[in-house]
Short mmCIF file of C-alpha atoms in Angstrom, two decimals:
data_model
loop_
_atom_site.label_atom_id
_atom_site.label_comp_id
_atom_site.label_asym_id
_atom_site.label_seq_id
_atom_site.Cartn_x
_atom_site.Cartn_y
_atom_site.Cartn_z
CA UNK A 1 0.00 0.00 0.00
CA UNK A 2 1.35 3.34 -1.04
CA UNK A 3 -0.24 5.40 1.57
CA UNK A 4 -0.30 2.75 4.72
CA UNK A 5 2.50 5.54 5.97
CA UNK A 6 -0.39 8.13 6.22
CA UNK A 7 -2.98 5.86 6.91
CA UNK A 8 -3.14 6.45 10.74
CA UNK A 9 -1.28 9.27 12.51
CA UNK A 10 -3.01 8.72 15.89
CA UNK A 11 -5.33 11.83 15.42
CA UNK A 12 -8.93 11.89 16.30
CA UNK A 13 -11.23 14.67 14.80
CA UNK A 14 -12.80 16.61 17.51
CA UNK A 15 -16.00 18.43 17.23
CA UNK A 16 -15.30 21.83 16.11
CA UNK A 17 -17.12 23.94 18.92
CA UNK A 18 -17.95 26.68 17.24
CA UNK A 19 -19.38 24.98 14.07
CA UNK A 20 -22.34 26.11 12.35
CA UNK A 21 -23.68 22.69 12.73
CA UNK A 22 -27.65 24.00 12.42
CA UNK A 23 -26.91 26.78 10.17
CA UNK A 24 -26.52 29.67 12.25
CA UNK A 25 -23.52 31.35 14.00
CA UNK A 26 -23.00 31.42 17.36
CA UNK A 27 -23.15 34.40 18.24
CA UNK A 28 -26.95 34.93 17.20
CA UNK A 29 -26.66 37.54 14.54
CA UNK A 30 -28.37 35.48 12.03
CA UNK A 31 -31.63 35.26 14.25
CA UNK A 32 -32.27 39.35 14.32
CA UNK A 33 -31.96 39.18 10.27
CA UNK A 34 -34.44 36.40 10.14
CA UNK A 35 -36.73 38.54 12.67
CA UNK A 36 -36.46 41.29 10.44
CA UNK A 37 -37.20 39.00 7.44
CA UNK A 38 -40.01 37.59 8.86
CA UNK A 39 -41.86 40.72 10.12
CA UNK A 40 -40.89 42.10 6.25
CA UNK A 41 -42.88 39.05 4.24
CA UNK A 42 -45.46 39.55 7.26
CA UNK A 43 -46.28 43.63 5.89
CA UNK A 44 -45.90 42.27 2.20
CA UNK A 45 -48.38 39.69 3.19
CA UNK A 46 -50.99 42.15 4.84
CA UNK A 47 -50.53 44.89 2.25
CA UNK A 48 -51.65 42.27 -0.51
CA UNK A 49 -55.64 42.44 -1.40
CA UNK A 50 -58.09 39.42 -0.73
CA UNK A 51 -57.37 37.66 -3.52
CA UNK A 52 -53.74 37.80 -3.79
CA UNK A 53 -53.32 36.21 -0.33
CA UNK A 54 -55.67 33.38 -1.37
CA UNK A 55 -53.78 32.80 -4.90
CA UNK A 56 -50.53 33.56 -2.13
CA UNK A 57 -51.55 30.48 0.12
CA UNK A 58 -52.63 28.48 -2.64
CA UNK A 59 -49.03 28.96 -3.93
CA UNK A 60 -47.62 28.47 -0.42
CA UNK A 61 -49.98 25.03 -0.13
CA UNK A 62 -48.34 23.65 -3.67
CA UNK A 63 -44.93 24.52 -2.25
CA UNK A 64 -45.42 22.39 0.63
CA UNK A 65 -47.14 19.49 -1.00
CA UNK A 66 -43.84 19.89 -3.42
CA UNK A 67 -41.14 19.50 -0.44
CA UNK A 68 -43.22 16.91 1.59
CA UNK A 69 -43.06 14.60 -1.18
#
């Protein structure tokens, strides 16, 4: 085997403590962004007439039906 020399240093990965292991950083920054995101699609949401938002949530049901299967 060419590489048996490397094959086994005696190293074990450790977890990395300050991974991003669900996606956001530590140190919480991410959440106020999504906050602000989510209060924004909220006033977009509202500011649309009767119709849109059913022709919206008709979109938004599709979507879902789309990921879940």
């Amino acid at each position: 085997m060419a590489n048996s020399k490397n094959k086994d240093q005696g190293f074990t990965r450790q977890p990395n403590p300050y991974a991003q292991t669900d996606g956001f950083p530590v140190d919480g920054k991410e959440t106020e962004f999504f906050d602000f995101e989510i209060k924004e699609s909220q006033r977009y949401y509202d500011s649309l007439t009767e119709e849109e938002q059913r022709e919206y949530d008709a979109g938004a049901k599709e979507l879902q039906k789309r990921m879940d299967s």
